[in-house]
Amino acid sequence: MKYNISGKNIELTAALTNAVEEKIVKLDKYFNNNVTAQITLSVEKLSHIIEITIPFNGSVLRAEVEGKNMYNIIDDAVAVIEKQVNKFKNKLRNRHRTNAANQFTPSFLEEEDGNTEDGIKIDKTKKFAIKPMSAEEAILQMELVGHNFFVYFDSETEDVNVVYKRKNGTYGLIEPVFDEE
């Protein structure tokens, strides 16, 4: 696995970079060399934040951990990714996803984990009428209902989009992208 380590509002010292590389090497046993992990270290006010993003074959594994000490939260972020990888492995076995399987090492895929979880249980289903609106209108609707996300039909692009409230108080927009295959 390859790594891209970057910093935001923090100086990437050799010691910090080495600490990240020493901890992230745990993930090498899961992924082949063609997978690249993006690791971003940042400081906002008094909080240290590490984000690990591993995109592969249309899927993304992501961990974001916040704490007071950058060296301590590196372990936590790696643990979150390991948990996600093991869940994804079970999905591969259950659904026979061979395209994504070539991103993982063969020894990891063959390894038995003892987890007999059959999948994700959907506890509640909600249906609602969807009407065309702009992203600004969707944010207003989201605020009115008191949720942290809102699904809407964009009147300009004619796609279903999602707006969401971010931790820093700003808003995010998720737009679908369809592969041209």
XYZ file of C-alpha atoms in Angstrom:
181
model
C 0.000 0.000 0.000
C 1.171 3.523 -0.757
C 0.671 6.585 1.460
C 0.186 10.294 0.835
C 0.697 12.163 4.105
C -0.231 15.822 4.190
C -0.712 18.469 6.843
C -3.137 21.327 7.331
C -2.269 24.007 9.901
C 0.480 21.731 11.204
C 4.158 21.287 10.457
C 4.871 17.746 9.307
C 8.034 16.966 11.220
C 10.103 13.887 10.478
C 9.097 12.431 13.860
C 5.381 12.901 13.149
C 5.673 11.465 9.643
C 7.610 8.460 11.005
C 4.981 7.906 13.714
C 2.211 7.874 11.105
C 4.140 5.500 8.840
C 4.924 3.133 11.738
C 1.248 2.907 12.704
C -0.268 2.848 9.227
C 1.969 -0.045 8.184
C -0.542 -2.283 10.032
C -2.869 -1.767 7.076
C -0.323 -3.183 4.590
C -1.452 -6.719 5.422
C -4.913 -5.886 4.041
C -4.187 -4.028 0.804
C -2.129 -4.642 -2.329
C 0.477 -2.165 -3.589
C -1.939 -0.539 -6.071
C -4.013 1.020 -3.246
C -3.082 4.514 -2.018
C -4.111 5.850 1.375
C -4.497 9.600 1.856
C -3.598 10.638 5.418
C -4.296 14.233 6.428
C -3.157 15.618 9.760
C -4.655 18.915 10.850
C -5.053 21.216 13.818
C -8.187 23.288 14.390
C -8.190 25.449 17.497
C -7.081 23.057 20.261
C -8.067 19.826 18.473
C -5.768 17.558 16.537
C -7.469 15.665 13.713
C -6.323 12.752 11.570
C -8.234 11.681 8.469
C -7.427 8.459 6.642
C -9.129 7.925 3.285
C -8.588 4.807 1.212
C -10.399 4.862 -2.140
C -10.435 1.664 -4.159
C -12.595 0.271 -6.924
C -15.526 2.640 -6.391
C -15.580 2.238 -2.602
C -14.039 4.410 0.088
C -12.885 3.552 3.585
C -12.594 6.628 5.776
C -11.697 7.377 9.375
C -11.636 10.750 11.083
C -10.455 10.919 14.680
C -10.131 14.016 16.816
C -8.217 14.418 20.069
C -5.753 16.476 22.051
C -2.586 14.545 21.092
C -1.786 13.688 17.460
C 0.393 10.715 18.381
C -2.410 9.087 20.412
C -5.154 9.471 17.821
C -3.136 7.814 15.037
C -3.754 4.405 16.660
C -7.471 5.130 16.964
C -7.778 6.047 13.280
C -5.959 2.884 12.185
C -8.295 0.824 14.411
C -11.350 2.408 12.764
C -10.020 1.529 9.294
C -9.238 -2.045 10.405
C -12.809 -2.456 11.633
C -14.166 -1.156 8.313
C -11.858 -3.447 6.333
C -13.100 -6.498 8.227
C -16.729 -5.516 7.601
C -15.957 -5.035 3.923
C -14.273 -8.445 3.774
C -17.491 -10.064 4.979
C -19.420 -8.266 2.250
C -16.948 -9.561 -0.336
C -17.471 -13.112 0.853
C -21.240 -12.778 0.992
C -21.704 -11.068 -2.342
C -18.780 -12.514 -4.332
C -17.422 -9.113 -5.361
C -14.387 -10.164 -7.339
C -13.632 -6.699 -8.754
C -12.963 -5.245 -5.319
C -11.277 -8.422 -4.112
C -8.149 -7.743 -6.188
C -7.463 -4.688 -3.999
C -6.891 -6.868 -0.925
C -4.090 -9.312 -0.217
C -5.037 -12.982 -0.784
C -3.980 -13.937 2.756
C -6.399 -11.382 4.206
C -9.333 -12.600 2.109
C -8.701 -16.249 2.981
C -8.350 -15.556 6.692
C -11.320 -16.681 8.814
C -12.492 -14.027 11.227
C -15.155 -15.893 13.168
C -17.662 -13.119 12.580
C -20.887 -14.709 11.410
C -22.713 -11.423 10.981
C -24.933 -11.851 7.924
C -25.138 -8.200 7.079
C -26.594 -4.909 8.033
C -30.045 -4.817 9.611
C -32.272 -1.951 8.502
C -34.299 -1.001 11.548
C -36.527 1.663 10.020
C -37.590 2.643 6.520
C -38.878 6.106 5.762
C -40.597 7.290 2.579
C -41.255 10.897 1.694
C -42.416 12.993 -1.229
C -39.552 14.584 -3.086
C -39.966 17.853 -4.953
C -37.558 19.823 -7.141
C -35.596 22.522 -5.306
C -32.210 24.213 -5.141
C -29.446 23.338 -2.658
C -30.230 26.515 -0.697
C -33.894 25.528 -0.377
C -32.862 22.040 0.724
C -30.638 23.491 3.463
C -33.537 25.612 4.691
C -35.796 22.540 4.740
C -33.119 20.557 6.590
C -32.879 23.277 9.224
C -36.674 23.437 9.529
C -37.003 19.712 10.253
C -33.964 19.760 12.555
C -31.973 17.051 10.759
C -28.277 17.031 9.917
C -28.882 15.913 6.294
C -31.582 16.295 3.662
C -32.255 14.363 0.435
C -33.746 16.383 -2.411
C -34.296 16.467 -6.180
C -32.139 19.220 -7.693
C -34.230 21.379 -10.016
C -31.258 22.288 -12.252
C -29.422 18.972 -12.641
C -32.497 16.729 -12.210
C -30.498 14.441 -9.909
C -31.152 13.330 -6.369
C -28.641 15.096 -4.096
C -27.930 15.273 -0.382
C -27.048 18.340 1.666
C -25.608 17.876 5.137
C -24.376 19.911 8.061
C -20.659 19.535 8.760
C -19.040 19.461 12.201
C -17.592 22.940 11.707
C -21.070 24.425 11.082
C -20.764 24.722 7.300
C -22.742 22.659 4.796
C -21.782 19.920 2.383
C -23.377 18.758 -0.855
C -23.289 15.213 -2.224
C -23.944 14.952 -5.953
C -24.125 11.634 -7.816
C -21.612 10.847 -10.549
C -22.472 8.059 -12.958
C -19.642 6.072 -14.525
C -19.518 6.241 -18.305
C -18.812 2.593 -19.078
